[in-house]
PDB file of N, CA and C in Angstrom:
ATOM      1  N   MET A   1      55.412  27.224 -10.459  1.00 60.00           N
ATOM      2  CA  MET A   1      54.849  26.051 -11.075  1.00 60.00           C
ATOM      3  C   MET A   1      54.335  25.073 -10.035  1.00 60.00           C
ATOM      4  N   SER A   2      55.032  25.013  -8.939  1.00 77.00           N
ATOM      5  CA  SER A   2      54.659  24.097  -7.879  1.00 77.00           C
ATOM      6  C   SER A   2      53.327  24.508  -7.251  1.00 77.00           C
ATOM      7  N   LEU A   3      53.107  25.815  -7.118  1.00 72.00           N
ATOM      8  CA  LEU A   3      51.859  26.297  -6.533  1.00 72.00           C
ATOM      9  C   LEU A   3      50.669  25.962  -7.436  1.00 72.00           C
ATOM     10  N   LEU A   4      50.822  26.164  -8.746  1.00 73.00           N
ATOM     11  CA  LEU A   4      49.756  25.845  -9.690  1.00 73.00           C
ATOM     12  C   LEU A   4      49.447  24.346  -9.672  1.00 73.00           C
ATOM     13  N   ARG A   5      50.491  23.535  -9.604  1.00 75.00           N
ATOM     14  CA  ARG A   5      50.296  22.087  -9.555  1.00 75.00           C
ATOM     15  C   ARG A   5      49.563  21.688  -8.281  1.00 75.00           C
ATOM     16  N   ASP A   6      49.927  22.303  -7.150  1.00 73.00           N
ATOM     17  CA  ASP A   6      49.249  22.005  -5.884  1.00 73.00           C
ATOM     18  C   ASP A   6      47.773  22.411  -5.922  1.00 73.00           C
ATOM     19  N   VAL A   7      47.476  23.565  -6.536  1.00 73.00           N
ATOM     20  CA  VAL A   7      46.093  24.024  -6.646  1.00 73.00           C
ATOM     21  C   VAL A   7      45.290  23.058  -7.510  1.00 73.00           C
ATOM     22  N   LEU A   8      45.864  22.621  -8.634  1.00 70.00           N
ATOM     23  CA  LEU A   8      45.171  21.682  -9.509  1.00 70.00           C
ATOM     24  C   LEU A   8      44.957  20.332  -8.830  1.00 70.00           C
ATOM     25  N   ILE A   9      45.943  19.869  -8.087  1.00 75.00           N
ATOM     26  CA  ILE A   9      45.801  18.597  -7.368  1.00 75.00           C
ATOM     27  C   ILE A   9      44.715  18.714  -6.303  1.00 75.00           C
ATOM     28  N   THR A  10      44.709  19.844  -5.589  1.00 77.00           N
ATOM     29  CA  THR A  10      43.696  20.061  -4.554  1.00 77.00           C
ATOM     30  C   THR A  10      42.296  20.129  -5.175  1.00 77.00           C
ATOM     31  N   ALA A  11      42.166  20.824  -6.299  1.00 73.00           N
ATOM     32  CA  ALA A  11      40.868  20.908  -6.978  1.00 73.00           C
ATOM     33  C   ALA A  11      40.430  19.521  -7.462  1.00 73.00           C
ATOM     34  N   GLY A  12      41.353  18.753  -7.990  1.00 75.00           N
ATOM     35  CA  GLY A  12      41.035  17.392  -8.434  1.00 75.00           C
ATOM     36  C   GLY A  12      40.604  16.516  -7.277  1.00 75.00           C
ATOM     37  N   ASP A  13      41.310  16.647  -6.141  1.00 74.00           N
ATOM     38  CA  ASP A  13      40.921  15.876  -4.957  1.00 74.00           C
ATOM     39  C   ASP A  13      39.531  16.278  -4.466  1.00 74.00           C
ATOM     40  N   ALA A  14      39.242  17.574  -4.504  1.00 72.00           N
ATOM     41  CA  ALA A  14      37.925  18.048  -4.069  1.00 72.00           C
ATOM     42  C   ALA A  14      36.829  17.509  -4.988  1.00 72.00           C
ATOM     43  N   LEU A  15      37.069  17.519  -6.290  1.00 71.00           N
ATOM     44  CA  LEU A  15      36.080  16.979  -7.225  1.00 71.00           C
ATOM     45  C   LEU A  15      35.893  15.477  -7.021  1.00 71.00           C
ATOM     46  N   ARG A  16      36.992  14.767  -6.793  1.00 75.00           N
ATOM     47  CA  ARG A  16      36.904  13.331  -6.561  1.00 75.00           C
ATOM     48  C   ARG A  16      36.144  13.051  -5.269  1.00 75.00           C
ATOM     49  N   PHE A  17      36.430  13.839  -4.227  1.00 72.00           N
ATOM     50  CA  PHE A  17      35.722  13.678  -2.960  1.00 72.00           C
ATOM     51  C   PHE A  17      34.236  13.959  -3.135  1.00 72.00           C
ATOM     52  N   SER A  18      33.911  15.008  -3.884  1.00 72.00           N
ATOM     53  CA  SER A  18      32.509  15.344  -4.135  1.00 72.00           C
ATOM     54  C   SER A  18      31.821  14.216  -4.900  1.00 72.00           C
ATOM     55  N   SER A  19      32.506  13.660  -5.880  1.00 73.00           N
ATOM     56  CA  SER A  19      31.946  12.551  -6.651  1.00 73.00           C
ATOM     57  C   SER A  19      31.732  11.326  -5.769  1.00 73.00           C
ATOM     58  N   ASP A  20      32.710  11.028  -4.915  1.00 72.00           N
ATOM     59  CA  ASP A  20      32.568   9.888  -4.004  1.00 72.00           C
ATOM     60  C   ASP A  20      31.424  10.107  -3.026  1.00 72.00           C
ATOM     61  N   LEU A  21      31.279  11.345  -2.539  1.00 74.00           N
ATOM     62  CA  LEU A  21      30.204  11.656  -1.609  1.00 74.00           C
ATOM     63  C   LEU A  21      28.840  11.494  -2.284  1.00 74.00           C
ATOM     64  N   MET A  22      28.726  11.962  -3.525  1.00 79.00           N
ATOM     65  CA  MET A  22      27.462  11.801  -4.249  1.00 79.00           C
ATOM     66  C   MET A  22      27.153  10.323  -4.482  1.00 79.00           C
ATOM     67  N   ARG A  23      28.166   9.527  -4.823  1.00 80.00           N
ATOM     68  CA  ARG A  23      27.964   8.098  -5.034  1.00 80.00           C
ATOM     69  C   ARG A  23      27.535   7.428  -3.735  1.00 80.00           C
ATOM     70  N   TYR A  24      28.151   7.836  -2.617  1.00 80.00           N
ATOM     71  CA  TYR A  24      27.777   7.276  -1.317  1.00 80.00           C
ATOM     72  C   TYR A  24      26.328   7.626  -0.980  1.00 80.00           C
ATOM     73  N   LYS A  25      25.935   8.881  -1.212  1.00 81.00           N
ATOM     74  CA  LYS A  25      24.556   9.286  -0.943  1.00 81.00           C
ATOM     75  C   LYS A  25      23.583   8.514  -1.823  1.00 81.00           C
ATOM     76  N   PHE A  26      23.943   8.333  -3.093  1.00 80.00           N
ATOM     77  CA  PHE A  26      23.079   7.589  -4.008  1.00 80.00           C
ATOM     78  C   PHE A  26      22.941   6.137  -3.562  1.00 80.00           C
ATOM     79  N   ASP A  27      24.051   5.523  -3.145  1.00 84.00           N
ATOM     80  CA  ASP A  27      23.993   4.138  -2.659  1.00 84.00           C
ATOM     81  C   ASP A  27      23.139   4.027  -1.400  1.00 84.00           C
ATOM     82  N   ALA A  28      23.273   4.992  -0.497  1.00 82.00           N
ATOM     83  CA  ALA A  28      22.482   4.968   0.736  1.00 82.00           C
ATOM     84  C   ALA A  28      20.993   5.123   0.423  1.00 82.00           C
ATOM     85  N   GLN A  29      20.672   6.007  -0.502  1.00 86.00           N
ATOM     86  CA  GLN A  29      19.270   6.188  -0.877  1.00 86.00           C
ATOM     87  C   GLN A  29      18.720   4.948  -1.577  1.00 86.00           C
ATOM     88  N   THR A  30      19.550   4.296  -2.385  1.00 86.00           N
ATOM     89  CA  THR A  30      19.119   3.072  -3.066  1.00 86.00           C
ATOM     90  C   THR A  30      18.819   1.977  -2.057  1.00 86.00           C
ATOM     91  N   LYS A  31      19.688   1.820  -1.062  1.00 87.00           N
ATOM     92  CA  LYS A  31      19.459   0.804  -0.028  1.00 87.00           C
ATOM     93  C   LYS A  31      18.194   1.109   0.770  1.00 87.00           C
ATOM     94  N   ALA A  32      18.002   2.373   1.116  1.00 86.00           N
ATOM     95  CA  ALA A  32      16.802   2.755   1.867  1.00 86.00           C
ATOM     96  C   ALA A  32      15.544   2.508   1.037  1.00 86.00           C
ATOM     97  N   LEU A  33      15.610   2.792  -0.254  1.00 87.00           N
ATOM     98  CA  LEU A  33      14.458   2.563  -1.125  1.00 87.00           C
ATOM     99  C   LEU A  33      14.151   1.076  -1.253  1.00 87.00           C
ATOM    100  N   LYS A  34      15.183   0.251  -1.388  1.00 87.00           N
ATOM    101  CA  LYS A  34      14.967  -1.201  -1.467  1.00 87.00           C
ATOM    102  C   LYS A  34      14.343  -1.722  -0.181  1.00 87.00           C
ATOM    103  N   ARG A  35      14.823  -1.236   0.953  1.00 86.00           N
ATOM    104  CA  ARG A  35      14.270  -1.659   2.239  1.00 86.00           C
ATOM    105  C   ARG A  35      12.805  -1.231   2.361  1.00 86.00           C
ATOM    106  N   SER A  36      12.499  -0.005   1.958  1.00 83.00           N
ATOM    107  CA  SER A  36      11.112   0.475   2.031  1.00 83.00           C
ATOM    108  C   SER A  36      10.212  -0.317   1.093  1.00 83.00           C
ATOM    109  N   MET A  37      10.690  -0.625  -0.095  1.00 87.00           N
ATOM    110  CA  MET A  37       9.873  -1.385  -1.043  1.00 87.00           C
ATOM    111  C   MET A  37       9.629  -2.797  -0.530  1.00 87.00           C
ATOM    112  N   GLY A  38      10.618  -3.378   0.136  1.00 83.00           N
ATOM    113  CA  GLY A  38      10.421  -4.704   0.728  1.00 83.00           C
ATOM    114  C   GLY A  38       9.358  -4.675   1.809  1.00 83.00           C
ATOM    115  N   ARG A  39       9.428  -3.668   2.667  1.00 82.00           N
ATOM    116  CA  ARG A  39       8.413  -3.528   3.715  1.00 82.00           C
ATOM    117  C   ARG A  39       7.036  -3.285   3.115  1.00 82.00           C
ATOM    118  N   LEU A  40       6.984  -2.456   2.092  1.00 81.00           N
ATOM    119  CA  LEU A  40       5.708  -2.157   1.443  1.00 81.00           C
ATOM    120  C   LEU A  40       5.108  -3.414   0.813  1.00 81.00           C
ATOM    121  N   ALA A  41       5.939  -4.208   0.148  1.00 83.00           N
ATOM    122  CA  ALA A  41       5.439  -5.444  -0.468  1.00 83.00           C
ATOM    123  C   ALA A  41       4.928  -6.408   0.598  1.00 83.00           C
ATOM    124  N   PHE A  42       5.646  -6.512   1.708  1.00 84.00           N
ATOM    125  CA  PHE A  42       5.219  -7.399   2.792  1.00 84.00           C
ATOM    126  C   PHE A  42       3.887  -6.926   3.378  1.00 84.00           C
ATOM    127  N   CYS A  43       3.768  -5.619   3.617  1.00 78.00           N
ATOM    128  CA  CYS A  43       2.514  -5.076   4.162  1.00 78.00           C
ATOM    129  C   CYS A  43       1.362  -5.268   3.179  1.00 78.00           C
ATOM    130  N   LEU A  44       1.622  -5.064   1.893  1.00 80.00           N
ATOM    131  CA  LEU A  44       0.562  -5.262   0.904  1.00 80.00           C
ATOM    132  C   LEU A  44       0.111  -6.719   0.852  1.00 80.00           C
ATOM    133  N   ALA A  45       1.055  -7.647   0.990  1.00 83.00           N
ATOM    134  CA  ALA A  45       0.683  -9.065   1.004  1.00 83.00           C
ATOM    135  C   ALA A  45      -0.176  -9.378   2.229  1.00 83.00           C
ATOM    136  N   LEU A  46       0.207  -8.825   3.378  1.00 85.00           N
ATOM    137  CA  LEU A  46      -0.594  -9.041   4.583  1.00 85.00           C
ATOM    138  C   LEU A  46      -1.984  -8.425   4.448  1.00 85.00           C
ATOM    139  N   TYR A  47      -2.046  -7.215   3.899  1.00 80.00           N
ATOM    140  CA  TYR A  47      -3.341  -6.563   3.724  1.00 80.00           C
ATOM    141  C   TYR A  47      -4.213  -7.329   2.730  1.00 80.00           C
ATOM    142  N   ALA A  48      -3.608  -7.844   1.663  1.00 83.00           N
ATOM    143  CA  ALA A  48      -4.383  -8.617   0.687  1.00 83.00           C
ATOM    144  C   ALA A  48      -4.951  -9.879   1.332  1.00 83.00           C
ATOM    145  N   ALA A  49      -4.136 -10.558   2.145  1.00 87.00           N
ATOM    146  CA  ALA A  49      -4.628 -11.753   2.836  1.00 87.00           C
ATOM    147  C   ALA A  49      -5.752 -11.391   3.805  1.00 87.00           C
ATOM    148  N   ALA A  50      -5.586 -10.267   4.512  1.00 83.00           N
ATOM    149  CA  ALA A  50      -6.625  -9.839   5.454  1.00 83.00           C
ATOM    150  C   ALA A  50      -7.921  -9.501   4.722  1.00 83.00           C
ATOM    151  N   VAL A  51      -7.814  -8.841   3.579  1.00 83.00           N
ATOM    152  CA  VAL A  51      -9.013  -8.489   2.810  1.00 83.00           C
ATOM    153  C   VAL A  51      -9.710  -9.746   2.299  1.00 83.00           C
ATOM    154  N   LEU A  52      -8.933 -10.730   1.835  1.00 85.00           N
ATOM    155  CA  LEU A  52      -9.544 -11.979   1.373  1.00 85.00           C
ATOM    156  C   LEU A  52     -10.264 -12.697   2.510  1.00 85.00           C
ATOM    157  N   LEU A  53      -9.619 -12.768   3.663  1.00 86.00           N
ATOM    158  CA  LEU A  53     -10.262 -13.416   4.805  1.00 86.00           C
ATOM    159  C   LEU A  53     -11.494 -12.647   5.259  1.00 86.00           C
ATOM    160  N   LEU A  54     -11.388 -11.328   5.271  1.00 83.00           N
ATOM    161  CA  LEU A  54     -12.532 -10.505   5.658  1.00 83.00           C
ATOM    162  C   LEU A  54     -13.684 -10.672   4.669  1.00 83.00           C
ATOM    163  N   GLY A  55     -13.365 -10.695   3.386  1.00 82.00           N
ATOM    164  CA  GLY A  55     -14.404 -10.900   2.380  1.00 82.00           C
ATOM    165  C   GLY A  55     -15.081 -12.248   2.516  1.00 82.00           C
ATOM    166  N   THR A  56     -14.288 -13.274   2.804  1.00 84.00           N
ATOM    167  CA  THR A  56     -14.867 -14.605   3.004  1.00 84.00           C
ATOM    168  C   THR A  56     -15.772 -14.624   4.229  1.00 84.00           C
ATOM    169  N   GLY A  57     -15.312 -14.007   5.306  1.00 83.00           N
ATOM    170  CA  GLY A  57     -16.132 -13.947   6.523  1.00 83.00           C
ATOM    171  C   GLY A  57     -17.428 -13.199   6.306  1.00 83.00           C
ATOM    172  N   VAL A  58     -17.346 -12.059   5.623  1.00 83.00           N
ATOM    173  CA  VAL A  58     -18.557 -11.286   5.337  1.00 83.00           C
ATOM    174  C   VAL A  58     -19.489 -12.085   4.432  1.00 83.00           C
ATOM    175  N   GLY A  59     -18.915 -12.818   3.489  1.00 83.00           N
ATOM    176  CA  GLY A  59     -19.740 -13.655   2.616  1.00 83.00           C
ATOM    177  C   GLY A  59     -20.504 -14.711   3.394  1.00 83.00           C
ATOM    178  N   PHE A  60     -19.827 -15.367   4.335  1.00 86.00           N
ATOM    179  CA  PHE A  60     -20.509 -16.372   5.150  1.00 86.00           C
ATOM    180  C   PHE A  60     -21.581 -15.746   6.040  1.00 86.00           C
ATOM    181  N   ILE A  61     -21.287 -14.576   6.585  1.00 85.00           N
ATOM    182  CA  ILE A  61     -22.284 -13.890   7.417  1.00 85.00           C
ATOM    183  C   ILE A  61     -23.511 -13.525   6.581  1.00 85.00           C
ATOM    184  N   LEU A  62     -23.272 -12.974   5.390  1.00 83.00           N
ATOM    185  CA  LEU A  62     -24.398 -12.614   4.524  1.00 83.00           C
ATOM    186  C   LEU A  62     -25.182 -13.848   4.087  1.00 83.00           C
ATOM    187  N   TYR A  63     -24.485 -14.951   3.822  1.00 86.00           N
ATOM    188  CA  TYR A  63     -25.180 -16.186   3.456  1.00 86.00           C
ATOM    189  C   TYR A  63     -26.042 -16.677   4.618  1.00 86.00           C
ATOM    190  N   GLY A  64     -25.489 -16.612   5.826  1.00 86.00           N
ATOM    191  CA  GLY A  64     -26.268 -17.012   6.999  1.00 86.00           C
ATOM    192  C   GLY A  64     -27.487 -16.137   7.194  1.00 86.00           C
ATOM    193  N   LEU A  65     -27.319 -14.823   7.019  1.00 86.00           N
ATOM    194  CA  LEU A  65     -28.465 -13.914   7.116  1.00 86.00           C
ATOM    195  C   LEU A  65     -29.501 -14.218   6.042  1.00 86.00           C
ATOM    196  N   PHE A  66     -29.024 -14.471   4.828  1.00 85.00           N
ATOM    197  CA  PHE A  66     -29.952 -14.791   3.745  1.00 85.00           C
ATOM    198  C   PHE A  66     -30.750 -16.053   4.064  1.00 85.00           C
ATOM    199  N   MET A  67     -30.067 -17.079   4.537  1.00 88.00           N
ATOM    200  CA  MET A  67     -30.761 -18.330   4.851  1.00 88.00           C
ATOM    201  C   MET A  67     -31.772 -18.125   5.978  1.00 88.00           C
ATOM    202  N   HIS A  68     -31.374 -17.332   6.976  1.00 87.00           N
ATOM    203  CA  HIS A  68     -32.279 -17.070   8.093  1.00 87.00           C
ATOM    204  C   HIS A  68     -33.511 -16.286   7.628  1.00 87.00           C
ATOM    205  N   ILE A  69     -33.278 -15.220   6.853  1.00 85.00           N
ATOM    206  CA  ILE A  69     -34.396 -14.404   6.378  1.00 85.00           C
ATOM    207  C   ILE A  69     -35.243 -15.191   5.384  1.00 85.00           C
ATOM    208  N   ALA A  70     -34.600 -15.976   4.525  1.00 85.00           N
ATOM    209  CA  ALA A  70     -35.350 -16.764   3.541  1.00 85.00           C
ATOM    210  C   ALA A  70     -36.221 -17.799   4.232  1.00 85.00           C
ATOM    211  N   PHE A  71     -35.721 -18.379   5.301  1.00 86.00           N
ATOM    212  CA  PHE A  71     -36.511 -19.367   6.043  1.00 86.00           C
ATOM    213  C   PHE A  71     -37.709 -18.697   6.715  1.00 86.00           C
ATOM    214  N   THR A  72     -37.487 -17.460   7.203  1.00 86.00           N
ATOM    215  CA  THR A  72     -38.539 -16.765   7.934  1.00 86.00           C
ATOM    216  C   THR A  72     -39.541 -16.082   7.004  1.00 86.00           C
ATOM    217  N   TRP A  73     -39.068 -15.274   6.033  1.00 86.00           N
ATOM    218  CA  TRP A  73     -39.953 -14.443   5.220  1.00 86.00           C
ATOM    219  C   TRP A  73     -40.114 -14.928   3.788  1.00 86.00           C
ATOM    220  N   GLY A  74     -39.213 -15.718   3.303  1.00 82.00           N
ATOM    221  CA  GLY A  74     -39.243 -16.138   1.904  1.00 82.00           C
ATOM    222  C   GLY A  74     -38.007 -15.635   1.179  1.00 82.00           C
ATOM    223  N   SER A  75     -37.786 -16.154  -0.006  1.00 80.00           N
ATOM    224  CA  SER A  75     -36.535 -15.861  -0.705  1.00 80.00           C
ATOM    225  C   SER A  75     -36.503 -14.482  -1.361  1.00 80.00           C
ATOM    226  N   VAL A  76     -37.620 -13.959  -1.824  1.00 80.00           N
ATOM    227  CA  VAL A  76     -37.615 -12.653  -2.504  1.00 80.00           C
ATOM    228  C   VAL A  76     -37.263 -11.518  -1.549  1.00 80.00           C
ATOM    229  N   PRO A  77     -37.934 -11.362  -0.392  1.00 83.00           N
ATOM    230  CA  PRO A  77     -37.519 -10.295   0.527  1.00 83.00           C
ATOM    231  C   PRO A  77     -36.091 -10.499   1.034  1.00 83.00           C
ATOM    232  N   ALA A  78     -35.697 -11.751   1.218  1.00 80.00           N
ATOM    233  CA  ALA A  78     -34.336 -12.011   1.689  1.00 80.00           C
ATOM    234  C   ALA A  78     -33.316 -11.540   0.662  1.00 80.00           C
ATOM    235  N   GLY A  79     -33.576 -11.836  -0.616  1.00 80.00           N
ATOM    236  CA  GLY A  79     -32.666 -11.383  -1.669  1.00 80.00           C
ATOM    237  C   GLY A  79     -32.581  -9.873  -1.739  1.00 80.00           C
ATOM    238  N   LEU A  80     -33.723  -9.205  -1.594  1.00 82.00           N
ATOM    239  CA  LEU A  80     -33.726  -7.740  -1.619  1.00 82.00           C
ATOM    240  C   LEU A  80     -32.963  -7.155  -0.435  1.00 82.00           C
ATOM    241  N   ILE A  81     -33.189  -7.696   0.742  1.00 83.00           N
ATOM    242  CA  ILE A  81     -32.516  -7.183   1.938  1.00 83.00           C
ATOM    243  C   ILE A  81     -31.007  -7.391   1.837  1.00 83.00           C
ATOM    244  N   ILE A  82     -30.591  -8.584   1.443  1.00 81.00           N
ATOM    245  CA  ILE A  82     -29.161  -8.864   1.329  1.00 81.00           C
ATOM    246  C   ILE A  82     -28.545  -8.035   0.204  1.00 81.00           C
ATOM    247  N   GLY A  83     -29.259  -7.840  -0.902  1.00 82.00           N
ATOM    248  CA  GLY A  83     -28.754  -7.005  -1.995  1.00 82.00           C
ATOM    249  C   GLY A  83     -28.520  -5.571  -1.555  1.00 82.00           C
ATOM    250  N   VAL A  84     -29.456  -5.028  -0.792  1.00 84.00           N
ATOM    251  CA  VAL A  84     -29.290  -3.665  -0.271  1.00 84.00           C
ATOM    252  C   VAL A  84     -28.116  -3.609   0.703  1.00 84.00           C
ATOM    253  N   ALA A  85     -27.988  -4.616   1.548  1.00 84.00           N
ATOM    254  CA  ALA A  85     -26.885  -4.638   2.512  1.00 84.00           C
ATOM    255  C   ALA A  85     -25.539  -4.698   1.799  1.00 84.00           C
ATOM    256  N   VAL A  86     -25.426  -5.533   0.779  1.00 83.00           N
ATOM    257  CA  VAL A  86     -24.169  -5.637   0.029  1.00 83.00           C
ATOM    258  C   VAL A  86     -23.878  -4.327  -0.701  1.00 83.00           C
ATOM    259  N   SER A  87     -24.892  -3.692  -1.248  1.00 84.00           N
ATOM    260  CA  SER A  87     -24.698  -2.409  -1.922  1.00 84.00           C
ATOM    261  C   SER A  87     -24.205  -1.348  -0.948  1.00 84.00           C
ATOM    262  N   LEU A  88     -24.779  -1.316   0.246  1.00 86.00           N
ATOM    263  CA  LEU A  88     -24.325  -0.348   1.252  1.00 86.00           C
ATOM    264  C   LEU A  88     -22.887  -0.621   1.673  1.00 86.00           C
ATOM    265  N   ILE A  89     -22.530  -1.882   1.809  1.00 84.00           N
ATOM    266  CA  ILE A  89     -21.147  -2.225   2.157  1.00 84.00           C
ATOM    267  C   ILE A  89     -20.204  -1.784   1.041  1.00 84.00           C
ATOM    268  N   ALA A  90     -20.593  -1.988  -0.221  1.00 83.00           N
ATOM    269  CA  ALA A  90     -19.758  -1.577  -1.349  1.00 83.00           C
ATOM    270  C   ALA A  90     -19.568  -0.063  -1.372  1.00 83.00           C
ATOM    271  N   VAL A  91     -20.643   0.686  -1.134  1.00 84.00           N
ATOM    272  CA  VAL A  91     -20.540   2.151  -1.095  1.00 84.00           C
ATOM    273  C   VAL A  91     -19.640   2.588   0.052  1.00 84.00           C
ATOM    274  N   LEU A  92     -19.776   1.950   1.196  1.00 86.00           N
ATOM    275  CA  LEU A  92     -18.928   2.274   2.340  1.00 86.00           C
ATOM    276  C   LEU A  92     -17.462   2.015   2.025  1.00 86.00           C
ATOM    277  N   LEU A  93     -17.157   0.896   1.383  1.00 82.00           N
ATOM    278  CA  LEU A  93     -15.773   0.598   1.011  1.00 82.00           C
ATOM    279  C   LEU A  93     -15.236   1.606   0.002  1.00 82.00           C
ATOM    280  N   LEU A  94     -16.056   2.024  -0.950  1.00 81.00           N
ATOM    281  CA  LEU A  94     -15.621   3.039  -1.907  1.00 81.00           C
ATOM    282  C   LEU A  94     -15.323   4.365  -1.215  1.00 81.00           C
ATOM    283  N   LEU A  95     -16.161   4.753  -0.268  1.00 86.00           N
ATOM    284  CA  LEU A  95     -15.919   6.000   0.465  1.00 86.00           C
ATOM    285  C   LEU A  95     -14.649   5.916   1.304  1.00 86.00           C
ATOM    286  N   ILE A  96     -14.434   4.786   1.951  1.00 85.00           N
ATOM    287  CA  ILE A  96     -13.212   4.609   2.746  1.00 85.00           C
ATOM    288  C   ILE A  96     -11.987   4.676   1.843  1.00 85.00           C
ATOM    289  N   GLY A  97     -12.045   4.018   0.690  1.00 79.00           N
ATOM    290  CA  GLY A  97     -10.931   4.074  -0.257  1.00 79.00           C
ATOM    291  C   GLY A  97     -10.665   5.482  -0.745  1.00 79.00           C
ATOM    292  N   ARG A  98     -11.721   6.231  -0.998  1.00 83.00           N
ATOM    293  CA  ARG A  98     -11.556   7.611  -1.455  1.00 83.00           C
ATOM    294  C   ARG A  98     -10.913   8.475  -0.373  1.00 83.00           C
ATOM    295  N   ILE A  99     -11.324   8.290   0.870  1.00 86.00           N
ATOM    296  CA  ILE A  99     -10.740   9.054   1.974  1.00 86.00           C
ATOM    297  C   ILE A  99      -9.266   8.714   2.137  1.00 86.00           C
ATOM    298  N   LEU A 100      -8.942   7.431   2.055  1.00 79.00           N
ATOM    299  CA  LEU A 100      -7.547   7.020   2.200  1.00 79.00           C
ATOM    300  C   LEU A 100      -6.687   7.528   1.053  1.00 79.00           C
ATOM    301  N   MET A 101      -7.219   7.563  -0.164  1.00 76.00           N
ATOM    302  CA  MET A 101      -6.449   8.068  -1.299  1.00 76.00           C
ATOM    303  C   MET A 101      -6.236   9.574  -1.186  1.00 76.00           C
ATOM    304  N   ARG A 102      -7.173  10.272  -0.574  1.00 80.00           N
ATOM    305  CA  ARG A 102      -7.026  11.711  -0.393  1.00 80.00           C
ATOM    306  C   ARG A 102      -5.917  12.025   0.597  1.00 80.00           C
ATOM    307  N   ARG A 103      -5.724  11.166   1.585  1.00 76.00           N
ATOM    308  CA  ARG A 103      -4.672  11.383   2.579  1.00 76.00           C
ATOM    309  C   ARG A 103      -3.288  11.143   1.999  1.00 76.00           C
ATOM    310  N   ALA A 104      -3.190  10.224   1.061  1.00 58.00           N
ATOM    311  CA  ALA A 104      -1.877   9.844   0.518  1.00 58.00           C
ATOM    312  C   ALA A 104      -1.312  10.862  -0.420  1.00 58.00           C
TER     313      ALA A 104
END
């Protein structure tokens, strides 16, 4: 009877140890995931700020080009040139986004 009791106690201890180990692994993975999500949110905030600043800078550059071309050639050719330039920039950004999404 003592041997059977010892075997059952040992099996119970092994199951408890396995359960504790799984809980520890789950807690470690949860902490790592929270840390990664925090870093990801911080990086996304920085990237969003950089994109806004970059967009503002590009807008001012395009406005300056438009004013320069409009002063030199007139407003219609300036509008066409700037429109084509903005369209090319938009296509370039779409292609870059597509390439980056393919890598992920």
